[in-house]
């Protein structure tokens, strides 16, 4: 869904249903598959929206910009 405080023209959050607090808390191989799925969804959105480039960002830890402690991927683009 769209970020409520967008940093660029396009700012979409891609969030899995399974709760994982942050990237460095991943413990299981199936959780890495979940992360792979986030990037697969990002790829699909990029193609559907015909974005001319983007930035994919995942913050990990309060001191590094993480505000919501549930793993998620930011897809940002100026197009």
PDB file of C-alpha atoms in Angstrom:
ATOM      1  CA  UNK A   1       0.000   0.000   0.000  1.00  0.00           C
ATOM      2  CA  UNK A   2       1.011   3.643  -0.396  1.00  0.00           C
ATOM      3  CA  UNK A   3       3.064   5.179   2.415  1.00  0.00           C
ATOM      4  CA  UNK A   4       1.078   7.820   4.355  1.00  0.00           C
ATOM      5  CA  UNK A   5       4.158  10.070   4.421  1.00  0.00           C
ATOM      6  CA  UNK A   6       5.720   9.558   0.962  1.00  0.00           C
ATOM      7  CA  UNK A   7       9.379  10.468   0.435  1.00  0.00           C
ATOM      8  CA  UNK A   8       9.093  10.330  -3.381  1.00  0.00           C
ATOM      9  CA  UNK A   9       6.351  10.491  -6.014  1.00  0.00           C
ATOM     10  CA  UNK A  10       5.875   6.727  -5.639  1.00  0.00           C
ATOM     11  CA  UNK A  11       6.369   5.312  -2.144  1.00  0.00           C
ATOM     12  CA  UNK A  12       4.839   1.887  -1.608  1.00  0.00           C
ATOM     13  CA  UNK A  13       5.209  -0.387   1.406  1.00  0.00           C
ATOM     14  CA  UNK A  14       5.355  -4.132   0.798  1.00  0.00           C
ATOM     15  CA  UNK A  15       4.526  -5.974   4.004  1.00  0.00           C
ATOM     16  CA  UNK A  16       4.266  -9.712   4.702  1.00  0.00           C
ATOM     17  CA  UNK A  17       1.504 -11.137   6.899  1.00  0.00           C
ATOM     18  CA  UNK A  18       3.964 -13.089   9.053  1.00  0.00           C
ATOM     19  CA  UNK A  19       5.418 -11.001  11.857  1.00  0.00           C
ATOM     20  CA  UNK A  20       9.181 -10.660  11.881  1.00  0.00           C
ATOM     21  CA  UNK A  21      10.400  -7.724  13.977  1.00  0.00           C
ATOM     22  CA  UNK A  22      13.345  -6.775  11.767  1.00  0.00           C
ATOM     23  CA  UNK A  23      15.609  -8.202   9.079  1.00  0.00           C
ATOM     24  CA  UNK A  24      18.398  -9.257  11.428  1.00  0.00           C
ATOM     25  CA  UNK A  25      15.887 -11.328  13.463  1.00  0.00           C
ATOM     26  CA  UNK A  26      15.342 -13.775  10.594  1.00  0.00           C
ATOM     27  CA  UNK A  27      16.139 -17.267  11.876  1.00  0.00           C
ATOM     28  CA  UNK A  28      14.615 -19.720   9.428  1.00  0.00           C
ATOM     29  CA  UNK A  29      15.173 -20.559   5.767  1.00  0.00           C
ATOM     30  CA  UNK A  30      11.429 -20.134   5.105  1.00  0.00           C
ATOM     31  CA  UNK A  31      11.681 -16.561   6.404  1.00  0.00           C
ATOM     32  CA  UNK A  32      14.340 -15.852   3.783  1.00  0.00           C
ATOM     33  CA  UNK A  33      11.822 -17.121   1.235  1.00  0.00           C
ATOM     34  CA  UNK A  34       9.390 -14.559   2.649  1.00  0.00           C
ATOM     35  CA  UNK A  35      11.967 -11.818   2.037  1.00  0.00           C
ATOM     36  CA  UNK A  36      12.477 -13.128  -1.492  1.00  0.00           C
ATOM     37  CA  UNK A  37       8.722 -12.802  -1.928  1.00  0.00           C
ATOM     38  CA  UNK A  38       8.862  -9.116  -0.954  1.00  0.00           C
ATOM     39  CA  UNK A  39      11.305  -8.480  -3.792  1.00  0.00           C
ATOM     40  CA  UNK A  40       9.181 -10.516  -6.212  1.00  0.00           C
ATOM     41  CA  UNK A  41       6.179  -8.334  -5.352  1.00  0.00           C
ATOM     42  CA  UNK A  42       8.337  -5.223  -5.815  1.00  0.00           C
ATOM     43  CA  UNK A  43       9.375  -6.433  -9.265  1.00  0.00           C
ATOM     44  CA  UNK A  44       5.743  -6.986 -10.233  1.00  0.00           C
ATOM     45  CA  UNK A  45       4.740  -3.492  -9.043  1.00  0.00           C
ATOM     46  CA  UNK A  46       7.657  -1.871 -10.892  1.00  0.00           C
ATOM     47  CA  UNK A  47       6.553  -3.537 -14.129  1.00  0.00           C
ATOM     48  CA  UNK A  48       2.839  -2.836 -13.612  1.00  0.00           C
ATOM     49  CA  UNK A  49       3.439   0.844 -12.870  1.00  0.00           C
ATOM     50  CA  UNK A  50       6.094   1.069 -15.610  1.00  0.00           C
ATOM     51  CA  UNK A  51       8.465   2.863 -13.241  1.00  0.00           C
ATOM     52  CA  UNK A  52      11.643   4.279 -14.731  1.00  0.00           C
ATOM     53  CA  UNK A  53      13.922   3.074 -11.956  1.00  0.00           C
ATOM     54  CA  UNK A  54      13.428   2.886  -8.231  1.00  0.00           C
ATOM     55  CA  UNK A  55      15.027   2.465  -4.835  1.00  0.00           C
ATOM     56  CA  UNK A  56      14.243  -0.539  -2.634  1.00  0.00           C
ATOM     57  CA  UNK A  57      14.891   0.045   1.053  1.00  0.00           C
ATOM     58  CA  UNK A  58      14.547  -2.014   4.216  1.00  0.00           C
ATOM     59  CA  UNK A  59      15.416  -0.299   7.489  1.00  0.00           C
ATOM     60  CA  UNK A  60      16.742  -2.441  10.323  1.00  0.00           C
ATOM     61  CA  UNK A  61      16.733  -1.001  13.828  1.00  0.00           C
ATOM     62  CA  UNK A  62      15.558   2.188  15.499  1.00  0.00           C
ATOM     63  CA  UNK A  63      18.939   3.890  15.001  1.00  0.00           C
ATOM     64  CA  UNK A  64      18.709   3.184  11.250  1.00  0.00           C
ATOM     65  CA  UNK A  65      15.294   4.590  10.443  1.00  0.00           C
ATOM     66  CA  UNK A  66      13.017   1.691  11.393  1.00  0.00           C
ATOM     67  CA  UNK A  67       9.828   3.116  12.904  1.00  0.00           C
ATOM     68  CA  UNK A  68       7.478   0.141  12.508  1.00  0.00           C
ATOM     69  CA  UNK A  69       8.860  -3.060  13.995  1.00  0.00           C
ATOM     70  CA  UNK A  70       7.426  -5.469  11.460  1.00  0.00           C
ATOM     71  CA  UNK A  71       9.666  -6.276   8.487  1.00  0.00           C
ATOM     72  CA  UNK A  72       8.678  -4.399   5.318  1.00  0.00           C
ATOM     73  CA  UNK A  73      10.165  -3.175   2.055  1.00  0.00           C
ATOM     74  CA  UNK A  74       9.918   0.407   0.782  1.00  0.00           C
ATOM     75  CA  UNK A  75       9.638   0.864  -2.987  1.00  0.00           C
ATOM     76  CA  UNK A  76      10.457   4.480  -3.878  1.00  0.00           C
ATOM     77  CA  UNK A  77      10.556   6.153  -7.266  1.00  0.00           C
ATOM     78  CA  UNK A  78      10.414   9.643  -8.759  1.00  0.00           C
ATOM     79  CA  UNK A  79       8.358   8.265 -11.649  1.00  0.00           C
TER      80      UNK A  79
END
